[in-house]
Coordinates of N, CA and C in Angstrom, one line a residue:
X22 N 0.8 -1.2 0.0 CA 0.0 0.0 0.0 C 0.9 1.3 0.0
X23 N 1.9 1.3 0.3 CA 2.6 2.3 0.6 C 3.6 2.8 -0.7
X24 N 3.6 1.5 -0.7 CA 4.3 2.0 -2.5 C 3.7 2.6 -3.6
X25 N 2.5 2.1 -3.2 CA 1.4 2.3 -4.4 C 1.2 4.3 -3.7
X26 N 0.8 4.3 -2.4 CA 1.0 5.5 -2.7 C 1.8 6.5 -2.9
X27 N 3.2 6.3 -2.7 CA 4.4 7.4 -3.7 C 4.3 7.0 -4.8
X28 N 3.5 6.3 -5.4 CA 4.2 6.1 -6.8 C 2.7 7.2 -7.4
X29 N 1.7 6.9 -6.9 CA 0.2 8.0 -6.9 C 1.2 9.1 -6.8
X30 N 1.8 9.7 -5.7 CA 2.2 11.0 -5.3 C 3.1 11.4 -6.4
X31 N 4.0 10.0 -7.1 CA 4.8 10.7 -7.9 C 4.6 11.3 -9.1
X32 N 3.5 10.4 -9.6 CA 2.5 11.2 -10.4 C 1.8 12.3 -10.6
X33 N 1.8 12.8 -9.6 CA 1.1 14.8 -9.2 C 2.1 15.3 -8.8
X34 N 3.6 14.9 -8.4 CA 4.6 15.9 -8.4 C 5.3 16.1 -10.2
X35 N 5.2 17.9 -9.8 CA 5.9 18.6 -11.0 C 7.4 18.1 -11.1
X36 N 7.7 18.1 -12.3 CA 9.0 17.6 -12.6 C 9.7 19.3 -12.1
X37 N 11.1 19.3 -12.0 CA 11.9 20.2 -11.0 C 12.5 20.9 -12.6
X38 N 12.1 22.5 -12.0 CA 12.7 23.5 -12.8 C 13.9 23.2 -14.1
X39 N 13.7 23.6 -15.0 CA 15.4 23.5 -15.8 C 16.5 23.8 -15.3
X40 N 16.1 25.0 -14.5 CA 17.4 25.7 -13.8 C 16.4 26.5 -12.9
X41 N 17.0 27.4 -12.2 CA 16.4 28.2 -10.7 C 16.4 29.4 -11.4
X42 N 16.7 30.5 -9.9 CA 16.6 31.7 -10.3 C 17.7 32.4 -11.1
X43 N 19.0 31.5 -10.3 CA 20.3 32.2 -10.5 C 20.6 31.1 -12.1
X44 N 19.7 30.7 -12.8 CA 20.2 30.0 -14.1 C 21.4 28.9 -13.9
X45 N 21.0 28.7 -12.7 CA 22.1 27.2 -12.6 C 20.8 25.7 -12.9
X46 N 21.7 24.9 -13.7 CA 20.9 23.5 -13.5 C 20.8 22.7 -12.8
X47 N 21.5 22.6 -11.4 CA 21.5 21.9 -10.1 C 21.7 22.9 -8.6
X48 N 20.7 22.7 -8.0 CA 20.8 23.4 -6.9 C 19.9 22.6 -5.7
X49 N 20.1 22.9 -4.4 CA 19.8 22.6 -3.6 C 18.6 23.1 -2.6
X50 N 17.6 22.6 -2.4 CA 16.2 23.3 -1.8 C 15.7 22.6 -0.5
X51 N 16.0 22.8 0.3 CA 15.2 22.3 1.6 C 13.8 22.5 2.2
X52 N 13.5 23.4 1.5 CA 12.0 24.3 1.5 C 10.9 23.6 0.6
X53 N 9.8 23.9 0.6 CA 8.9 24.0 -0.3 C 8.6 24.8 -1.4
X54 N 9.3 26.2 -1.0 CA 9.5 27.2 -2.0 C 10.8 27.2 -2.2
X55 N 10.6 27.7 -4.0 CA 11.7 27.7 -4.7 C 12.9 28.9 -4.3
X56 N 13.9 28.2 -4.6 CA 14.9 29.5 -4.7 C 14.6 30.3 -3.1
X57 N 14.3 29.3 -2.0 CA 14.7 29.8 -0.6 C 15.1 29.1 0.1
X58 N 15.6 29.6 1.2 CA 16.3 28.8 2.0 C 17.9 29.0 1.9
X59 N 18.6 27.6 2.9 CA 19.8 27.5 2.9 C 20.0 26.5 1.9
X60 N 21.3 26.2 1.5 CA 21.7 25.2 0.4 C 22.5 24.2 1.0
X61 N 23.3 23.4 0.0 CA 23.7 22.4 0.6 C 25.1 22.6 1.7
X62 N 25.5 23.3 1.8 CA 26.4 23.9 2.8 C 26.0 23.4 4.3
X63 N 25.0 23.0 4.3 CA 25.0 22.8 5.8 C 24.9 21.0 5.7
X64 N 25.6 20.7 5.0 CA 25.4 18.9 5.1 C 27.0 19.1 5.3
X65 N 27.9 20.3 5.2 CA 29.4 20.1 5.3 C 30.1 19.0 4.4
X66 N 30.2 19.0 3.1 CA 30.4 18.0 1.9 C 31.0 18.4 1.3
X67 N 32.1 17.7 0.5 CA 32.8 18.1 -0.5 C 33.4 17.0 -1.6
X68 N 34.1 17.2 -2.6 CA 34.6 16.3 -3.1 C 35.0 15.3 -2.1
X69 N 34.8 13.9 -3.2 CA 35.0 12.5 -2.0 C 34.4 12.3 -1.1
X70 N 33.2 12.7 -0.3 CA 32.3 12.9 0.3 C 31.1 12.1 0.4
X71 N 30.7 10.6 1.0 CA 29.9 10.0 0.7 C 28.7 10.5 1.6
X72 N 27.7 10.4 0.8 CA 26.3 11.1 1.1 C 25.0 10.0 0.8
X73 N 23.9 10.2 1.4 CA 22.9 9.4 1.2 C 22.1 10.3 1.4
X74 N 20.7 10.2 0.6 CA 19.4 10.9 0.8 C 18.6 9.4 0.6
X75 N 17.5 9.8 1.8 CA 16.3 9.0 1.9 C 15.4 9.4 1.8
X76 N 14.6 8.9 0.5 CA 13.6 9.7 0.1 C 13.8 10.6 -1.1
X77 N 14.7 9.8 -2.0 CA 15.7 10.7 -2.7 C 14.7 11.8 -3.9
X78 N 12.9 10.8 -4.2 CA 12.1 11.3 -5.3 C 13.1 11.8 -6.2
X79 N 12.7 12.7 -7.6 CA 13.1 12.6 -8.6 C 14.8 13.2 -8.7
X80 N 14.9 13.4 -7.9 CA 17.1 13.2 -7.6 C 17.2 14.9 -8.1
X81 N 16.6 15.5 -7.9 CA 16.8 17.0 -7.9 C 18.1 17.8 -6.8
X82 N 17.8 17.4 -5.6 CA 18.8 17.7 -4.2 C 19.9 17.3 -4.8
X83 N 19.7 15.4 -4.6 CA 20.8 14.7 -5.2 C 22.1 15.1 -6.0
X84 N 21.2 15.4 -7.0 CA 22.0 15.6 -8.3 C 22.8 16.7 -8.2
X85 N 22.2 18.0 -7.3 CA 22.9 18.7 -7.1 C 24.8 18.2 -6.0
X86 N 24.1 17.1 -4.9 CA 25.0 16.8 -4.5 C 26.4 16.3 -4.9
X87 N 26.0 15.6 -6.5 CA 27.0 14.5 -7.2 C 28.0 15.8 -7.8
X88 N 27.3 17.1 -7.9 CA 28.1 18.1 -8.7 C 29.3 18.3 -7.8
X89 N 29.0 18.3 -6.6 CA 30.3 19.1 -5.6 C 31.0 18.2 -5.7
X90 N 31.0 16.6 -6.4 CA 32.3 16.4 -5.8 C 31.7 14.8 -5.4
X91 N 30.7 14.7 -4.6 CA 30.6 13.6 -3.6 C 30.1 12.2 -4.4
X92 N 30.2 11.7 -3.9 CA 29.5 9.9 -3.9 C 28.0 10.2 -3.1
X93 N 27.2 10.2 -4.0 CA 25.5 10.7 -4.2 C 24.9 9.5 -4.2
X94 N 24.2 9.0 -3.1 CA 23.5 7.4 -3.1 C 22.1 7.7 -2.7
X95 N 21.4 7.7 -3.5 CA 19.9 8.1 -3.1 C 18.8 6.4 -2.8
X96 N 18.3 6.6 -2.2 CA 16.8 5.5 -2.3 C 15.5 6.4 -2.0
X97 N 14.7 5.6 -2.8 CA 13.2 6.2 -2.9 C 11.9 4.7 -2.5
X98 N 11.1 4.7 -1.8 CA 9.9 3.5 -1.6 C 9.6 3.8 -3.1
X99 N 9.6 4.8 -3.9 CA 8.4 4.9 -5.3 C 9.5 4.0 -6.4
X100 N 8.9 3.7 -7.3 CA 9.8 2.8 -8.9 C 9.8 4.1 -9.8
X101 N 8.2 4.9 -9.5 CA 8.0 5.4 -10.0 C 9.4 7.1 -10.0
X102 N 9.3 7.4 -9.3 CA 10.2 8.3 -8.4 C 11.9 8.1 -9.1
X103 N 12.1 6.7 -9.1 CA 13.1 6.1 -9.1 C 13.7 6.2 -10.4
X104 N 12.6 5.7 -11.5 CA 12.8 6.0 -12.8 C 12.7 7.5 -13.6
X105 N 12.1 8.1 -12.6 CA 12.0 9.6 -13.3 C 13.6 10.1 -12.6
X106 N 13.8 10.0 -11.8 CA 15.1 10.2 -11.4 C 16.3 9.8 -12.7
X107 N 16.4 8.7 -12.8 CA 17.6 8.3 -13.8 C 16.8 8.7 -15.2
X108 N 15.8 9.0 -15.5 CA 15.5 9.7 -16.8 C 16.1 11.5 -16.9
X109 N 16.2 11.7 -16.2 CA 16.1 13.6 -16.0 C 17.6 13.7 -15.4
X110 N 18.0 12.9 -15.2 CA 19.8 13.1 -14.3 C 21.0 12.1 -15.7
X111 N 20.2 11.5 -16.2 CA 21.5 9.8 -16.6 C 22.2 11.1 -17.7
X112 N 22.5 12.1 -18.3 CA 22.8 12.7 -18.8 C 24.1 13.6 -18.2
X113 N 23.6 14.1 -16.7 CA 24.5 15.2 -16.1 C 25.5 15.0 -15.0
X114 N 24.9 14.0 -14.3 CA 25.7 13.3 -13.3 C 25.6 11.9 -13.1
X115 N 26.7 11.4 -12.2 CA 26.4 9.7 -11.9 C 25.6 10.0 -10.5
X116 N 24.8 9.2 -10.3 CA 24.4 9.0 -9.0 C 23.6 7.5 -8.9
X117 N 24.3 6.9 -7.7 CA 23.2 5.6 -7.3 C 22.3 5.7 -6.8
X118 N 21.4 4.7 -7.6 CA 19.9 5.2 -7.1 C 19.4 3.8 -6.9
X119 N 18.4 3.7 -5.8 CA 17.8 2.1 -5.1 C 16.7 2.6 -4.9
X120 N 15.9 1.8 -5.3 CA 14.6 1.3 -5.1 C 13.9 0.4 -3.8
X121 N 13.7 1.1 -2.8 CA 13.2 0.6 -1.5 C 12.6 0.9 -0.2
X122 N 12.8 0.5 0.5 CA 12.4 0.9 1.8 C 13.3 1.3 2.3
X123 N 13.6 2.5 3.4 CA 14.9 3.5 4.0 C 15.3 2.4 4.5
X124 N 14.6 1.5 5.7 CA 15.0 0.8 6.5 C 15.4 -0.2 6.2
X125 N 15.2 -0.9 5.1 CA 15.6 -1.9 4.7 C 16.8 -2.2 3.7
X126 N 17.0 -0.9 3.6 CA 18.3 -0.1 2.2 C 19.2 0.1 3.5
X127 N 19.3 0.4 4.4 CA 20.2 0.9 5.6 C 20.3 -1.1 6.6
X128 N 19.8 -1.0 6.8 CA 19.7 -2.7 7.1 C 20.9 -3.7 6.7
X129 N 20.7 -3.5 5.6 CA 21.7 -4.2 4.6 C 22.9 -3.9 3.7
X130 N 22.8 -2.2 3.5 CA 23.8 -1.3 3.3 C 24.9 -2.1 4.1
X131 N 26.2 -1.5 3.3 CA 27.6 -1.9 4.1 C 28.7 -0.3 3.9
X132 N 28.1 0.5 3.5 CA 28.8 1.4 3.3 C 28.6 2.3 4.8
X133 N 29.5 3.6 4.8 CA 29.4 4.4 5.9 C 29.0 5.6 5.3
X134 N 28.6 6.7 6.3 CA 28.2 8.4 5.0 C 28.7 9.1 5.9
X135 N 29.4 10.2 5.2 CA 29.6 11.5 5.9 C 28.2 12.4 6.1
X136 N 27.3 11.7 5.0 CA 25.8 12.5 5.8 C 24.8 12.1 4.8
X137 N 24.0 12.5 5.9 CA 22.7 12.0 5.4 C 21.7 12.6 5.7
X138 N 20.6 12.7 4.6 CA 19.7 13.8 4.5 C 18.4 13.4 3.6
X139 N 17.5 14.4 4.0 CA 15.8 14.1 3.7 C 14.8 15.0 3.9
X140 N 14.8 15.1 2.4 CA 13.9 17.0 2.1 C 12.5 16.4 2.0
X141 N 11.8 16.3 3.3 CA 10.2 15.9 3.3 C 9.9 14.3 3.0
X142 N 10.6 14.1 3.3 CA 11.1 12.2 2.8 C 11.0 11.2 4.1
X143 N 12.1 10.4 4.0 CA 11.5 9.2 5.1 C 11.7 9.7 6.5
X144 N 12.5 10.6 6.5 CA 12.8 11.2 8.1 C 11.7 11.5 8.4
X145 N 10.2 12.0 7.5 CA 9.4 12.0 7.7 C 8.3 11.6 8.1
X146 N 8.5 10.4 6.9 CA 7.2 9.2 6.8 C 7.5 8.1 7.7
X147 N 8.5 8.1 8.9 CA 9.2 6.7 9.1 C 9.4 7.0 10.7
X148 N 9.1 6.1 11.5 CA 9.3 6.3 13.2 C 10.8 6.7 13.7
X149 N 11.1 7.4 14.1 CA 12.1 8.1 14.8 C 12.8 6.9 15.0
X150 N 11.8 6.2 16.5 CA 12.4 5.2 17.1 C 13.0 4.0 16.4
X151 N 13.2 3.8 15.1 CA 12.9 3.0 14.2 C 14.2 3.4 13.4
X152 N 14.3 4.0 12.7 CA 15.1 4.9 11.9 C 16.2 5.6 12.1
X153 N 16.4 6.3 13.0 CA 17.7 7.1 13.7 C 18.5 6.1 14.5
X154 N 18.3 5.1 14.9 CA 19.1 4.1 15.1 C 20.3 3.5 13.9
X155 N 19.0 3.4 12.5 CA 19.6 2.8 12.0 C 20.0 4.1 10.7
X156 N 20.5 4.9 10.9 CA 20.6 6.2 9.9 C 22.2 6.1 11.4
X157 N 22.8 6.4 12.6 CA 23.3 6.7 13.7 C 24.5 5.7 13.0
X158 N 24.2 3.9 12.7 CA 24.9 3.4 12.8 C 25.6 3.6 11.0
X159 N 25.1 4.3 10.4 CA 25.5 3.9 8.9 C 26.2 5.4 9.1
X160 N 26.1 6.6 9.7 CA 27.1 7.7 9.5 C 28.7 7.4 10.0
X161 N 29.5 7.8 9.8 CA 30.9 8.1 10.3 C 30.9 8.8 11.4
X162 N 31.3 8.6 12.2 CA 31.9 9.3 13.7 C 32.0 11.2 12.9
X163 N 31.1 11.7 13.5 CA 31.3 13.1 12.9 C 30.4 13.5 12.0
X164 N 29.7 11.9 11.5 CA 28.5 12.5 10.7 C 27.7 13.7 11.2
X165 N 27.0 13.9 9.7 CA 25.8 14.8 9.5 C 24.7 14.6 9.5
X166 N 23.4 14.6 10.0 CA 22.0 14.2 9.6 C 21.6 15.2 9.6
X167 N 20.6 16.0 9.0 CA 20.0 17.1 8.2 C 18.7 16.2 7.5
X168 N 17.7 16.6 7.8 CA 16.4 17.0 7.4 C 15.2 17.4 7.7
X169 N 14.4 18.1 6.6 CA 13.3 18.7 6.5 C 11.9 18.3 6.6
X170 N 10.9 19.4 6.6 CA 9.8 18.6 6.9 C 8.9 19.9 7.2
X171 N 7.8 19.9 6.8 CA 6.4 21.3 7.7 C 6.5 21.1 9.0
X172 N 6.4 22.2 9.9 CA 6.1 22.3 11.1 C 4.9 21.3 11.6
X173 N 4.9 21.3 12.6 CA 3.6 20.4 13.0 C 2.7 21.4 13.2
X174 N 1.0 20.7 13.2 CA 0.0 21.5 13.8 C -0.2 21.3 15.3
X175 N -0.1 22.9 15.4 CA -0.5 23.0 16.7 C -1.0 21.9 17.7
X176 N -0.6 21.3 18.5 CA -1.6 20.3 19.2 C -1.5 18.7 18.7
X177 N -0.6 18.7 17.2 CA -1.0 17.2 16.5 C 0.5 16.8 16.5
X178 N 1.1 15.9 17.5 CA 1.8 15.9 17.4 C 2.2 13.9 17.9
X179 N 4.0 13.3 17.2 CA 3.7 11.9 17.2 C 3.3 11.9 15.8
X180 N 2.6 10.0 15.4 CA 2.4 9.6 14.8 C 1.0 10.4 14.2
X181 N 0.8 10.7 12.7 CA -0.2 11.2 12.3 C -0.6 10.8 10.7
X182 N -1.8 10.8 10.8 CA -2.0 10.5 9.0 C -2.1 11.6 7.7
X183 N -1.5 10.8 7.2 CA -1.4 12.3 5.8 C -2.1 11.6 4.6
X184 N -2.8 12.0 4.1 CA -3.3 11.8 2.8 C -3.2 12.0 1.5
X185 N -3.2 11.0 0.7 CA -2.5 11.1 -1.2 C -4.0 10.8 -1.9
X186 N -4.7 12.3 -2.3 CA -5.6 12.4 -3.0 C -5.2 11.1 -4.9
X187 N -6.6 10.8 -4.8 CA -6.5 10.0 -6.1 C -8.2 10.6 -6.6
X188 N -8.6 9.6 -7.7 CA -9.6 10.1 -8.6 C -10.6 10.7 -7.6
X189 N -12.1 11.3 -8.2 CA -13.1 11.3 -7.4 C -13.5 10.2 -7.2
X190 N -13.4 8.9 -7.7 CA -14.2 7.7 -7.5 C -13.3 6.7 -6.6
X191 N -11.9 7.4 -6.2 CA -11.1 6.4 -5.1 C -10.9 7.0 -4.1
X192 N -11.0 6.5 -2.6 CA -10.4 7.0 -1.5 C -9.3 7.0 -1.9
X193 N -8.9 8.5 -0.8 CA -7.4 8.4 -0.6 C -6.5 7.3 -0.3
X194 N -5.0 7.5 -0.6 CA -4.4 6.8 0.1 C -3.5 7.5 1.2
X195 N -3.4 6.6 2.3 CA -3.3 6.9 3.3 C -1.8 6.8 4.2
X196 N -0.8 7.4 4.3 CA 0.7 7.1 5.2 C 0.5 7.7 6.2
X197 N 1.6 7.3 7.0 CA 2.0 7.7 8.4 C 3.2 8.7 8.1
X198 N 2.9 10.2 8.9 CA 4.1 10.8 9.1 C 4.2 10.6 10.9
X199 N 5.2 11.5 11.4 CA 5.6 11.7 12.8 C 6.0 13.3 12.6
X200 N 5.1 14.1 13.4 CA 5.3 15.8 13.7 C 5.9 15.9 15.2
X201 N 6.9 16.9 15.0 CA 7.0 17.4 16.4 C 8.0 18.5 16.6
X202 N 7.7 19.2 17.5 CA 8.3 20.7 17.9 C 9.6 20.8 17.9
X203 N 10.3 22.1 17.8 CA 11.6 22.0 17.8 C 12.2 21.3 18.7
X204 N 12.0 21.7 19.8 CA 12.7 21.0 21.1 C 12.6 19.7 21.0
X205 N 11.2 18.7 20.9 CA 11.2 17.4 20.9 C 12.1 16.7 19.8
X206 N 12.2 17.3 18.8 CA 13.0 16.5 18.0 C 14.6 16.5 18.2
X207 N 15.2 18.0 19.1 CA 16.4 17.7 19.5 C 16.8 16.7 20.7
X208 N 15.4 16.5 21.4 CA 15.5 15.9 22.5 C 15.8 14.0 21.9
X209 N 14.5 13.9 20.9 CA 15.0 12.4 20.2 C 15.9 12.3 19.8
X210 N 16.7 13.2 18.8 CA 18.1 13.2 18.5 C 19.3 12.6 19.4
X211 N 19.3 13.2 20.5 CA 20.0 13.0 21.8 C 19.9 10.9 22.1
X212 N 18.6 11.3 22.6 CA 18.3 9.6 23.2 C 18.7 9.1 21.9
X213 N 19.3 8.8 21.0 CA 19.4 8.2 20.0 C 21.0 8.3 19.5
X214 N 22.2 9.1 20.8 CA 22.9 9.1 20.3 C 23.8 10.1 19.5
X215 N 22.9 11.0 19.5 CA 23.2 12.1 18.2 C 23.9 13.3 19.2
X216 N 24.7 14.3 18.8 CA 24.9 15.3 19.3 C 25.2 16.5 18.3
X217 N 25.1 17.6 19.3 CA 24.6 18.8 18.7 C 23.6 19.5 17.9
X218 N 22.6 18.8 18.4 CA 21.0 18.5 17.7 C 20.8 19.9 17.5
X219 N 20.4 20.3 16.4 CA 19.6 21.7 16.6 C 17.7 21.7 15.8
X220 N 17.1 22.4 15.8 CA 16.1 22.0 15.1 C 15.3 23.8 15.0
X221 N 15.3 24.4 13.7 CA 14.5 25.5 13.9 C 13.3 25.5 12.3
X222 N 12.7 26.8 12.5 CA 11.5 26.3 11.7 C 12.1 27.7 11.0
X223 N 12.2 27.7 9.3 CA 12.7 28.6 8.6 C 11.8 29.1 8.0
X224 N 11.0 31.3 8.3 CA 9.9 31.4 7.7 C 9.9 31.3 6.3
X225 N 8.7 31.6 5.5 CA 8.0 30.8 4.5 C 8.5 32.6 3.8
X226 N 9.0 32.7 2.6 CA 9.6 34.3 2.2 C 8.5 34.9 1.9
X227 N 8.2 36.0 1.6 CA 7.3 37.3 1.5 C 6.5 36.7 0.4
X228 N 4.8 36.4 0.6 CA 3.9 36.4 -0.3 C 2.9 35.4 0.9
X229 N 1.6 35.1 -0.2 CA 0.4 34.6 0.8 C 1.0 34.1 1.7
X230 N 1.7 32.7 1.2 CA 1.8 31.4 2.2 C 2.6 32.1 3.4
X231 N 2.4 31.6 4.1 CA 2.5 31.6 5.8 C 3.3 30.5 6.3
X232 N 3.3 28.7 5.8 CA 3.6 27.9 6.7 C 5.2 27.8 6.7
X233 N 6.0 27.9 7.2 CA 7.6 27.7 7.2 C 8.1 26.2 7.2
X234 N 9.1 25.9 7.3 CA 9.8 24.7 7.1 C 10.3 24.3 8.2
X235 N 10.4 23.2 8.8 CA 11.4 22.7 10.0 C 12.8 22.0 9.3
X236 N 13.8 22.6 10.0 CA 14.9 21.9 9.3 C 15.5 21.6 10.8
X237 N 16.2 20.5 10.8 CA 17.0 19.5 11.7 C 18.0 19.1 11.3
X238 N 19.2 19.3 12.4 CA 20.4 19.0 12.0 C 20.7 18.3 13.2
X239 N 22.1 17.0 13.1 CA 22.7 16.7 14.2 C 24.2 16.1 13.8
X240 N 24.6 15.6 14.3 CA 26.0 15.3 14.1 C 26.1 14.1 14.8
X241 N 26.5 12.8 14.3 CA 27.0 11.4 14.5 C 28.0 11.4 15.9

């Protein structure tokens, strides 16, 4: 069920700009809005640099990653995700790309990362208690973990259901995310090993929208 819904979702997500504002073809977005935010600078990466994104969808971040230099290893739950990724990248950069579950790609992984990161992705859709164990043991002493996500609603906080609109004649489909406030999320960080946790919510730039981004960082 859960594949079937990213692969639904992958389907109503827009393919990623030709280039941004500044006319570059790879760039880095942690936001929901374009051309804001901070960039990849805060994953601390550089050439030789092995990196993982979970939740990699169509390898936009990614691809920006493989440009600096690094060893760029994405995984996505969607096929769908997966294939539009190596359709829209097999041209500009190399990057490995897997088809799976975070936890089950980390499971059986043998590699180590200087960091690892997830723009609204599994850090999202996937239990803390579950996942940051196994994200803790695959970084290098010194690692990075970095990811994004919407603030939570007021009051809804833990395990919560998100919804992937389909026709008018099908219910939704239905995943699990996990919301929670700045402080709680530095506090799981910690019990989990992690230090230097920080966690702030970056506003949403000048026009209607209102909601900001939570971004989370920690260090292995």
């Amino acid at each position: 069920m859960t594949e079937t819904a990213w692969d639904t979702y992958a389907q109503q997500k827009t393919q990623r700009r030709p280039v941004n504002a500044a006319g570059e073809t790879t760039w880095f977005n942690w936001t929901q809005y374009p051309d804001h935010g901070p960039g990849a600078e805060i994953l601390e990466i550089g050439r030789g640099s092995i990196v993982l994104e979970l939740g990699c969808g169509k390898g936009g971040n990614l691809a920006h990653v493989a440009t600096l230099g690094a060893r760029a290893v994405g995984v996505d739950l969607s096929l769908a995700q997966i294939k539009a990724a190596s359709a829209r990248w097999a041209d500009t950069v190399q990057m490995e790309l897997h088809q799976g579950d975070a936890l089950d790609f980390l499971d059986r992984c043998k590699d180590t990362f200087d960091a690892v990161f997830s723009v609204f992705g599994a850090l999202w859709f996937t239990d803390p208690a579950r996942l940051l164990p196994a994200i803790r043991e695959r970084l290098r002493p010194g690692g990075v973990l970095v990811f994004s996500q919407r603030p939570p609603v007021e009051g809804c906080y833990g395990c919560q259901a998100s919804y992937i609109t389909r026709s008018e004649d099908e219910d939704p489909l239905v995943v699990k995310r996990w919301d929670y406030e700045p402080p709680r999320w530095t506090q799981i960080l910690r019990e989990h090993g992690f230090t230097r946790a920080t966690a702030r919510v970056l506003p949403a730039p000048a026009g209607p929208r209102k909601i900001g981004t939570m971004l989370v960082r920690a260090t292995a």
